[in-house]
PDB file of C-alpha atoms and ligand atoms in Angstrom:
ATOM      1  CA  MET W   1      41.132 301.283 -14.792  1.00 83.00           C
ATOM      2  CA  THR W   2      39.863 304.717 -14.928  1.00 87.00           C
ATOM      3  CA  ASN W   3      38.880 306.684 -11.640  1.00 93.00           C
ATOM      4  CA  ASP W   4      35.476 306.546 -12.943  1.00 96.00           C
ATOM      5  CA  ARG W   5      35.257 303.185 -13.623  1.00 97.00           C
ATOM      6  CA  VAL W   6      36.905 301.918  -9.976  1.00 97.00           C
ATOM      7  CA  ARG W   7      34.212 304.130  -8.710  1.00 97.00           C
ATOM      8  CA  THR W   8      30.993 302.598 -10.614  1.00 97.00           C
ATOM      9  CA  LEU W   9      32.089 299.384  -9.869  1.00 98.00           C
ATOM     10  CA  VAL W  10      33.264 299.977  -6.120  1.00 98.00           C
ATOM     11  CA  GLU W  11      29.961 301.772  -5.518  1.00 98.00           C
ATOM     12  CA  ASP W  12      27.802 299.326  -6.956  1.00 98.00           C
ATOM     13  CA  LEU W  13      29.684 296.261  -4.819  1.00 98.00           C
ATOM     14  CA  GLU W  14      29.009 298.432  -1.810  1.00 98.00           C
ATOM     15  CA  ARG W  15      25.243 298.853  -2.700  1.00 98.00           C
ATOM     16  CA  THR W  16      24.921 294.865  -3.570  1.00 98.00           C
ATOM     17  CA  LEU W  17      26.571 293.816  -0.757  1.00 98.00           C
ATOM     18  CA  VAL W  18      24.749 296.452   2.113  1.00 98.00           C
ATOM     19  CA  GLU W  19      21.291 294.982   0.468  1.00 98.00           C
ATOM     20  CA  PHE W  20      22.554 291.843   0.879  1.00 98.00           C
ATOM     21  CA  ILE W  21      23.562 292.035   4.123  1.00 98.00           C
ATOM     22  CA  ARG W  22      19.847 293.613   5.058  1.00 98.00           C
ATOM     23  CA  THR W  23      17.794 290.630   2.825  1.00 98.00           C
ATOM     24  CA  HIS W  24      19.314 288.092   4.760  1.00 98.00           C
ATOM     25  CA  ARG W  25      20.072 289.499   8.268  1.00 98.00           C
ATOM     26  CA  VAL W  26      23.912 288.970   8.251  1.00 98.00           C
ATOM     27  CA  THR W  27      24.568 289.264  11.882  1.00 98.00           C
ATOM     28  CA  HIS W  28      27.956 291.153  13.157  1.00 98.00           C
ATOM     29  CA  ALA W  29      29.409 287.300  13.856  1.00 98.00           C
ATOM     30  CA  GLU W  30      28.181 285.927  10.222  1.00 98.00           C
ATOM     31  CA  TYR W  31      29.945 289.345   8.761  1.00 98.00           C
ATOM     32  CA  ARG W  32      33.444 288.391  10.609  1.00 98.00           C
ATOM     33  CA  SER W  33      33.387 285.086   9.866  1.00 96.00           C
ATOM     34  CA  ALA W  34      33.480 285.902   5.765  1.00 95.00           C
ATOM     35  CA  THR W  35      36.413 288.364   6.571  1.00 95.00           C
ATOM     36  CA  ASP W  36      38.134 285.612   8.726  1.00 95.00           C
ATOM     37  CA  VAL W  37      37.685 283.789   5.381  1.00 94.00           C
ATOM     38  CA  LEU W  38      39.440 286.021   3.067  1.00 93.00           C
ATOM     39  CA  VAL W  39      42.267 286.705   5.624  1.00 94.00           C
ATOM     40  CA  ALA W  40      42.733 282.922   6.050  1.00 94.00           C
ATOM     41  CA  GLU W  41      43.033 282.713   2.560  1.00 92.00           C
ATOM     42  CA  VAL W  42      45.794 284.997   2.177  1.00 90.00           C
ATOM     43  CA  GLN W  43      47.249 283.736   5.289  1.00 93.00           C
ATOM     44  CA  ALA W  44      47.260 279.846   3.808  1.00 91.00           C
ATOM     45  CA  GLY W  45      49.086 281.024   0.656  1.00 86.00           C
ATOM     46  CA  GLU W  46      45.869 280.069  -1.542  1.00 87.00           C
ATOM     47  CA  GLY W  47      46.094 283.196  -3.086  1.00 79.00           C
ATOM     48  CA  SER W  48      43.412 284.383  -5.552  1.00 89.00           C
ATOM     49  CA  LEU W  49      41.814 280.520  -5.405  1.00 94.00           C
ATOM     50  CA  LEU W  50      38.701 281.198  -3.750  1.00 94.00           C
ATOM     51  CA  PHE W  51      37.967 284.083  -6.112  1.00 94.00           C
ATOM     52  CA  ASP W  52      39.135 281.837  -9.365  1.00 96.00           C
ATOM     53  CA  VAL W  53      37.053 279.260  -8.160  1.00 97.00           C
ATOM     54  CA  PHE W  54      33.814 280.919  -7.781  1.00 97.00           C
ATOM     55  CA  LEU W  55      33.803 284.026  -9.933  1.00 97.00           C
ATOM     56  CA  GLU W  56      36.825 284.101 -12.550  1.00 97.00           C
ATOM     57  CA  ALA W  57      34.846 282.238 -15.481  1.00 98.00           C
ATOM     58  CA  ALA W  58      32.245 285.063 -15.221  1.00 97.00           C
ATOM     59  CA  ALA W  59      34.345 287.571 -15.525  1.00 96.00           C
ATOM     60  CA  THR W  60      36.151 285.797 -18.735  1.00 96.00           C
ATOM     61  CA  ASP W  61      32.423 285.471 -19.713  1.00 95.00           C
ATOM     62  CA  THR W  62      32.413 289.044 -20.263  1.00 95.00           C
ATOM     63  CA  ASP W  63      35.613 288.990 -22.206  1.00 93.00           C
ATOM     64  CA  ASN W  64      34.663 286.235 -24.769  1.00 94.00           C
ATOM     65  CA  HIS W  65      30.977 287.775 -25.353  1.00 92.00           C
ATOM     66  CA  GLY W  66      30.611 289.235 -28.934  1.00 82.00           C
ATOM     67  CA  ARG W  67      34.373 288.830 -29.260  1.00 85.00           C
ATOM     68  CA  PRO W  68      36.041 286.881 -32.642  1.00 85.00           C
ATOM     69  CA  GLY W  69      38.340 284.241 -32.175  1.00 88.00           C
ATOM     70  CA  SER W  70      39.009 281.358 -29.729  1.00 92.00           C
ATOM     71  CA  VAL W  71      37.118 281.266 -26.791  1.00 94.00           C
ATOM     72  CA  GLU W  72      39.102 282.296 -23.490  1.00 95.00           C
ATOM     73  CA  ALA W  73      39.308 280.376 -20.213  1.00 96.00           C
ATOM     74  CA  ILE W  74      40.101 281.021 -16.543  1.00 97.00           C
ATOM     75  CA  GLU W  75      43.931 281.788 -15.934  1.00 97.00           C
ATOM     76  CA  GLY W  76      43.559 279.949 -12.143  1.00 96.00           C
ATOM     77  CA  PRO W  77      45.573 280.853  -9.370  1.00 94.00           C
ATOM     78  CA  PHE W  78      48.900 278.865 -10.842  1.00 95.00           C
ATOM     79  CA  TYR W  79      50.220 280.378 -13.717  1.00 97.00           C
ATOM     80  CA  LEU W  80      54.174 281.882 -13.315  1.00 97.00           C
ATOM     81  CA  PRO W  81      55.460 284.347 -15.340  1.00 98.00           C
ATOM     82  CA  GLY W  82      58.967 283.795 -17.292  1.00 98.00           C
ATOM     83  CA  ALA W  83      58.832 280.124 -17.941  1.00 98.00           C
ATOM     84  CA  PRO W  84      61.591 278.762 -20.217  1.00 98.00           C
ATOM     85  CA  TRP W  85      61.540 279.095 -23.726  1.00 98.00           C
ATOM     86  CA  LEU W  86      62.084 275.548 -25.288  1.00 98.00           C
ATOM     87  CA  ASP W  87      64.782 274.364 -27.509  1.00 97.00           C
ATOM     88  CA  GLY W  88      63.254 272.652 -30.768  1.00 92.00           C
ATOM     89  CA  PRO W  89      61.276 271.813 -32.647  1.00 95.00           C
ATOM     90  CA  PRO W  90      60.813 269.163 -31.517  1.00 96.00           C
ATOM     91  CA  TYR W  91      59.395 270.797 -28.267  1.00 98.00           C
ATOM     92  CA  VAL W  92      59.000 268.685 -25.193  1.00 98.00           C
ATOM     93  CA  LEU W  93      57.493 270.435 -21.999  1.00 98.00           C
ATOM     94  CA  PRO W  94      60.377 270.300 -19.269  1.00 98.00           C
ATOM     95  CA  GLN W  95      59.875 267.004 -17.392  1.00 98.00           C
ATOM     96  CA  ARG W  96      61.548 264.596 -14.771  1.00 97.00           C
ATOM     97  CA  PRO W  97      63.514 261.703 -16.692  1.00 94.00           C
ATOM     98  CA  GLU W  98      60.808 259.293 -15.745  1.00 93.00           C
ATOM     99  CA  GLU W  99      57.662 261.594 -16.036  1.00 97.00           C
ATOM    100  CA  PRO W 100      54.822 259.449 -14.819  1.00 97.00           C
ATOM    101  CA  GLY W 101      51.329 259.650 -16.846  1.00 96.00           C
ATOM    102  CA  MET W 102      50.117 258.919 -20.600  1.00 96.00           C
ATOM    103  CA  PRO W 103      52.124 260.671 -22.982  1.00 96.00           C
ATOM    104  CA  LEU W 104      50.437 263.183 -24.906  1.00 97.00           C
ATOM    105  CA  VAL W 105      51.524 265.066 -28.097  1.00 97.00           C
ATOM    106  CA  PHE W 106      49.406 268.534 -28.153  1.00 98.00           C
ATOM    107  CA  HIS W 107      48.805 270.201 -31.481  1.00 97.00           C
ATOM    108  CA  GLY W 108      47.335 271.903 -33.876  1.00 97.00           C
ATOM    109  CA  THR W 109      47.290 275.520 -35.711  1.00 96.00           C
ATOM    110  CA  VAL W 110      47.097 279.129 -34.916  1.00 96.00           C
ATOM    111  CA  THR W 111      45.314 280.892 -37.255  1.00 94.00           C
ATOM    112  CA  THR W 112      43.058 284.128 -37.692  1.00 91.00           C
ATOM    113  CA  GLU W 113      39.445 284.275 -37.466  1.00 87.00           C
ATOM    114  CA  THR W 114      39.405 283.618 -41.328  1.00 87.00           C
ATOM    115  CA  GLY W 115      41.722 280.602 -41.496  1.00 89.00           C
ATOM    116  CA  GLU W 116      45.058 282.608 -42.243  1.00 92.00           C
ATOM    117  CA  PRO W 117      48.050 281.015 -40.293  1.00 93.00           C
ATOM    118  CA  LEU W 118      49.643 283.253 -37.903  1.00 94.00           C
ATOM    119  CA  ALA W 119      53.245 282.696 -37.805  1.00 95.00           C
ATOM    120  CA  GLY W 120      55.495 282.750 -34.676  1.00 94.00           C
ATOM    121  CA  VAL W 121      52.447 283.291 -32.220  1.00 96.00           C
ATOM    122  CA  GLU W 122      54.118 282.436 -28.504  1.00 97.00           C
ATOM    123  CA  LEU W 123      52.393 279.403 -26.851  1.00 98.00           C
ATOM    124  CA  ASP W 124      53.234 279.547 -23.174  1.00 98.00           C
ATOM    125  CA  LEU W 125      51.820 276.600 -21.178  1.00 98.00           C
ATOM    126  CA  TRP W 126      51.529 274.866 -17.960  1.00 98.00           C
ATOM    127  CA  HIS W 127      49.421 271.951 -16.447  1.00 98.00           C
ATOM    128  CA  ALA W 128      49.348 269.480 -13.718  1.00 98.00           C
ATOM    129  CA  ASP W 129      51.640 266.450 -13.260  1.00 98.00           C
ATOM    130  CA  ALA W 130      50.174 263.110 -13.219  1.00 97.00           C
ATOM    131  CA  ASN W 131      49.685 263.061  -9.318  1.00 96.00           C
ATOM    132  CA  GLY W 132      47.596 266.460 -10.000  1.00 96.00           C
ATOM    133  CA  GLN W 133      50.187 268.592  -8.830  1.00 96.00           C
ATOM    134  CA  TYR W 134      51.955 271.928 -10.426  1.00 97.00           C
ATOM    135  CA  SER W 135      55.818 272.713 -10.253  1.00 98.00           C
ATOM    136  CA  GLN W 136      56.639 275.882  -7.905  1.00 96.00           C
ATOM    137  CA  ILE W 137      52.958 275.270  -6.451  1.00 93.00           C
ATOM    138  CA  HIS W 138      53.518 272.086  -4.783  1.00 92.00           C
ATOM    139  CA  PRO W 139      56.799 270.731  -3.134  1.00 93.00           C
ATOM    140  CA  GLY W 140      59.207 268.461  -4.611  1.00 95.00           C
ATOM    141  CA  ILE W 141      58.440 268.980  -7.943  1.00 97.00           C
ATOM    142  CA  PRO W 142      61.515 270.805 -10.241  1.00 97.00           C
ATOM    143  CA  GLU W 143      61.142 274.123 -10.807  1.00 97.00           C
ATOM    144  CA  TRP W 144      59.816 274.762 -14.184  1.00 98.00           C
ATOM    145  CA  ASN W 145      58.447 270.842 -14.525  1.00 98.00           C
ATOM    146  CA  LEU W 146      55.382 271.098 -17.598  1.00 98.00           C
ATOM    147  CA  ARG W 147      55.815 274.797 -17.914  1.00 98.00           C
ATOM    148  CA  GLY W 148      57.358 276.187 -20.911  1.00 98.00           C
ATOM    149  CA  ARG W 149      57.067 278.437 -24.355  1.00 98.00           C
ATOM    150  CA  PHE W 150      57.616 278.082 -27.664  1.00 98.00           C
ATOM    151  CA  ARG W 151      56.785 279.656 -31.076  1.00 98.00           C
ATOM    152  CA  CYS W 152      54.452 278.263 -33.511  1.00 97.00           C
ATOM    153  CA  ASP W 153      55.870 277.784 -36.907  1.00 97.00           C
ATOM    154  CA  GLY W 154      55.851 279.928 -40.269  1.00 95.00           C
ATOM    155  CA  HIS W 155      52.439 278.088 -41.106  1.00 96.00           C
ATOM    156  CA  GLY W 156      50.864 279.193 -37.618  1.00 96.00           C
ATOM    157  CA  ARG W 157      51.446 275.177 -36.588  1.00 97.00           C
ATOM    158  CA  PHE W 158      52.506 273.855 -33.383  1.00 97.00           C
ATOM    159  CA  GLU W 159      53.256 270.439 -31.759  1.00 98.00           C
ATOM    160  CA  VAL W 160      54.687 269.558 -27.880  1.00 98.00           C
ATOM    161  CA  ARG W 161      55.389 266.420 -26.328  1.00 97.00           C
ATOM    162  CA  THR W 162      54.346 266.338 -22.304  1.00 98.00           C
ATOM    163  CA  ILE W 163      52.146 263.828 -20.374  1.00 98.00           C
ATOM    164  CA  ALA W 164      48.230 264.123 -20.113  1.00 97.00           C
ATOM    165  CA  PRO W 165      47.368 265.399 -16.784  1.00 97.00           C
ATOM    166  CA  PRO W 166      44.638 263.643 -14.597  1.00 97.00           C
ATOM    167  CA  PRO W 167      41.324 265.957 -12.886  1.00 97.00           C
ATOM    168  CA  TYR W 168      42.517 268.401 -10.524  1.00 94.00           C
ATOM    169  CA  GLU W 169      41.878 268.342  -7.033  1.00 95.00           C
ATOM    170  CA  ILE W 170      42.278 271.741  -5.660  1.00 93.00           C
ATOM    171  CA  PRO W 171      43.462 271.990  -2.334  1.00 90.00           C
ATOM    172  CA  LYS W 172      41.166 271.002  -0.075  1.00 89.00           C
ATOM    173  CA  ASP W 173      42.561 271.605   3.508  1.00 90.00           C
ATOM    174  CA  GLY W 174      42.375 275.284   3.326  1.00 92.00           C
ATOM    175  CA  PRO W 175      39.896 278.001   3.455  1.00 93.00           C
ATOM    176  CA  THR W 176      38.643 277.449   0.266  1.00 95.00           C
ATOM    177  CA  GLY W 177      38.045 273.563   0.771  1.00 95.00           C
ATOM    178  CA  ARG W 178      35.985 274.512   3.867  1.00 94.00           C
ATOM    179  CA  VAL W 179      34.070 276.800   2.055  1.00 95.00           C
ATOM    180  CA  LEU W 180      33.454 274.128  -0.489  1.00 97.00           C
ATOM    181  CA  ASP W 181      32.562 271.672   2.150  1.00 96.00           C
ATOM    182  CA  ALA W 182      30.148 274.153   3.828  1.00 95.00           C
ATOM    183  CA  LEU W 183      28.070 274.358   0.353  1.00 97.00           C
ATOM    184  CA  GLY W 184      28.403 270.145  -0.090  1.00 97.00           C
ATOM    185  CA  ARG W 185      30.204 270.752  -3.442  1.00 97.00           C
ATOM    186  CA  HIS W 186      33.237 268.327  -4.524  1.00 96.00           C
ATOM    187  CA  TYR W 187      36.816 269.868  -5.330  1.00 96.00           C
ATOM    188  CA  PHE W 188      37.163 268.571  -8.816  1.00 97.00           C
ATOM    189  CA  ARG W 189      38.167 269.989 -12.168  1.00 98.00           C
ATOM    190  CA  PRO W 190      38.401 268.078 -14.939  1.00 98.00           C
ATOM    191  CA  ALA W 191      41.545 267.882 -16.828  1.00 98.00           C
ATOM    192  CA  HIS W 192      42.945 270.609 -18.568  1.00 98.00           C
ATOM    193  CA  LEU W 193      46.160 272.364 -20.064  1.00 98.00           C
ATOM    194  CA  HIS W 194      46.592 275.824 -19.705  1.00 98.00           C
ATOM    195  CA  VAL W 195      47.578 278.243 -22.522  1.00 98.00           C
ATOM    196  CA  LYS W 196      48.606 281.909 -23.178  1.00 97.00           C
ATOM    197  CA  LEU W 197      48.993 282.693 -26.729  1.00 96.00           C
ATOM    198  CA  ARG W 198      51.010 286.039 -27.714  1.00 96.00           C
ATOM    199  CA  HIS W 199      51.711 288.283 -30.375  1.00 94.00           C
ATOM    200  CA  PRO W 200      51.949 291.591 -31.317  1.00 91.00           C
ATOM    201  CA  ARG W 201      48.759 291.418 -33.757  1.00 86.00           C
ATOM    202  CA  PHE W 202      46.593 290.726 -30.879  1.00 87.00           C
ATOM    203  CA  GLY W 203      48.403 290.837 -27.505  1.00 92.00           C
ATOM    204  CA  GLU W 204      47.549 287.851 -25.178  1.00 94.00           C
ATOM    205  CA  ARG W 205      44.732 285.453 -24.514  1.00 94.00           C
ATOM    206  CA  THR W 206      44.396 282.870 -21.830  1.00 96.00           C
ATOM    207  CA  SER W 207      42.488 279.757 -22.068  1.00 96.00           C
ATOM    208  CA  GLN W 208      42.373 275.989 -21.168  1.00 97.00           C
ATOM    209  CA  LEU W 209      41.510 272.699 -23.033  1.00 98.00           C
ATOM    210  CA  TYR W 210      40.076 269.731 -21.738  1.00 98.00           C
ATOM    211  CA  PHE W 211      39.796 265.907 -22.824  1.00 97.00           C
ATOM    212  CA  PRO W 212      36.606 264.707 -24.372  1.00 97.00           C
ATOM    213  CA  GLY W 213      35.014 261.995 -22.469  1.00 95.00           C
ATOM    214  CA  GLY W 214      37.008 263.032 -18.871  1.00 94.00           C
ATOM    215  CA  GLU W 215      35.248 263.203 -15.402  1.00 97.00           C
ATOM    216  CA  TYR W 216      33.810 266.532 -14.328  1.00 98.00           C
ATOM    217  CA  LEU W 217      33.553 268.407 -17.647  1.00 98.00           C
ATOM    218  CA  ASP W 218      29.784 268.628 -16.748  1.00 97.00           C
ATOM    219  CA  SER W 219      30.872 269.693 -13.036  1.00 97.00           C
ATOM    220  CA  ASP W 220      33.615 271.605 -12.738  1.00 98.00           C
ATOM    221  CA  VAL W 221      34.166 273.190  -9.576  1.00 98.00           C
ATOM    222  CA  ALA W 222      35.214 276.522 -11.383  1.00 98.00           C
ATOM    223  CA  ASN W 223      32.580 276.038 -13.761  1.00 97.00           C
ATOM    224  CA  ALA W 224      35.120 277.202 -16.354  1.00 97.00           C
ATOM    225  CA  VAL W 225      34.538 274.451 -19.154  1.00 97.00           C
ATOM    226  CA  ARG W 226      33.162 275.677 -22.713  1.00 96.00           C
ATOM    227  CA  ARG W 227      32.972 273.308 -25.233  1.00 93.00           C
ATOM    228  CA  GLU W 228      34.602 274.735 -27.588  1.00 94.00           C
ATOM    229  CA  LEU W 229      37.679 274.047 -25.636  1.00 97.00           C
ATOM    230  CA  VAL W 230      37.213 270.115 -25.621  1.00 97.00           C
ATOM    231  CA  MET W 231      39.976 268.675 -27.667  1.00 97.00           C
ATOM    232  CA  ASP W 232      39.894 266.569 -30.538  1.00 95.00           C
ATOM    233  CA  VAL W 233      41.800 263.439 -29.274  1.00 96.00           C
ATOM    234  CA  HIS W 234      43.231 260.090 -30.508  1.00 95.00           C
ATOM    235  CA  VAL W 235      45.202 257.453 -29.244  1.00 94.00           C
ATOM    236  CA  VAL W 236      48.339 256.765 -31.164  1.00 92.00           C
ATOM    237  CA  ASP W 237      50.531 254.351 -29.641  1.00 88.00           C
ATOM    238  CA  ASP W 238      48.730 252.755 -26.892  1.00 88.00           C
ATOM    239  CA  PRO W 239      48.693 254.674 -24.744  1.00 88.00           C
ATOM    240  CA  ALA W 240      50.066 257.663 -26.202  1.00 94.00           C
ATOM    241  CA  ARG W 241      47.717 259.988 -27.495  1.00 94.00           C
ATOM    242  CA  THR W 242      47.348 262.954 -29.479  1.00 95.00           C
ATOM    243  CA  ALA W 243      45.502 265.935 -28.324  1.00 96.00           C
ATOM    244  CA  ARG W 244      44.913 268.431 -31.645  1.00 96.00           C
ATOM    245  CA  HIS W 245      43.079 271.812 -30.885  1.00 96.00           C
ATOM    246  CA  ASP W 246      42.976 274.974 -33.572  1.00 94.00           C
ATOM    247  CA  LEU W 247      43.056 278.321 -32.146  1.00 95.00           C
ATOM    248  CA  LYS W 248      41.505 281.226 -34.119  1.00 92.00           C
ATOM    249  CA  GLU W 249      42.729 284.587 -33.042  1.00 87.00           C
ATOM    250  CA  PRO W 250      41.265 287.872 -34.471  1.00 76.00           C
ATOM    251  CA  PHE W 251      43.638 290.321 -36.495  1.00 68.00           C
ATOM    252  CA  VAL W 252      42.972 293.749 -34.353  1.00 55.00           C
TER     253      VAL W 252
HETATM  254  C1  LIG K   1      43.654 275.392 -11.374  1.00 89.94           C
HETATM  255  O1  LIG K   1      44.624 274.128 -12.118  1.00 89.94           O
HETATM  256  C2  LIG K   1      43.059 275.876 -11.642  1.00 89.94           C
HETATM  257  O2  LIG K   1      43.147 275.750 -12.753  1.00 89.94           O
HETATM  258  C3  LIG K   1      41.877 276.390 -11.115  1.00 89.94           C
HETATM  259  C4  LIG K   1      40.997 277.262 -11.619  1.00 89.94           C
HETATM  260  C5  LIG K   1      41.872 276.486 -10.023  1.00 89.94           C
HETATM  261  C6  LIG K   1      42.998 275.665  -8.957  1.00 89.94           C
HETATM  262  C7  LIG K   1      43.849 275.208  -9.615  1.00 89.94           C
HETATM  263 FE1  LIG K   2      44.558 274.142 -13.680  1.00 89.94          FE
END
């Protein structure tokens, strides 16, 4: 970000918030409870959760607007860089010997906007376990459980075995939960797989994929569902499922 851009944004944010305080006649006590929420957010180790729930989707929409290729979606607060490279193919996300949850084969292709296969694109996947918990965020889960990286093949195809995550309930006992409580909102996101794609030709893309017919698709607390991101899911070996999704990325 250039200094000019920072100045434009910060000055307009300041103007917008000052006007907001005047319009609503926000009192000093109300102002202080707002700063207290932000401080509590950091102290509770919720990181960017509050911002990601309320605002991140709007920022990804800025990036999506007028851009070719697959739709991007929010990263959320639980991405960790440096996930292990998986051995394979066949690829299997790191999991416990008796990992609970319905088996899922996630597969698809990565192509350019015009359908040319893109070979060797890096996929970096992470998602919640069957209890709706993320490794290294929630306690008692092996370090890189359900997180891993691999590359699609020479034809742009990929396939990885994992388990299907359930709808995700964001931490509700901390400050973000208290804000949602005050608004009378629920704490749920629809079940989702997080994915980042990397390739020298287009850099890095971050998205999320959802399950058709899943709960909370229409009421995601983070408002991050985009219809293009709902996968094509079939029962294969009941209850195991395959989830197919093709990703298109522009050459830039
Ligand atoms: C998540 O997994 C997530 O994707 C978001 C947006 C917020 C909290 C947890
Ligand atoms: Fe998530």
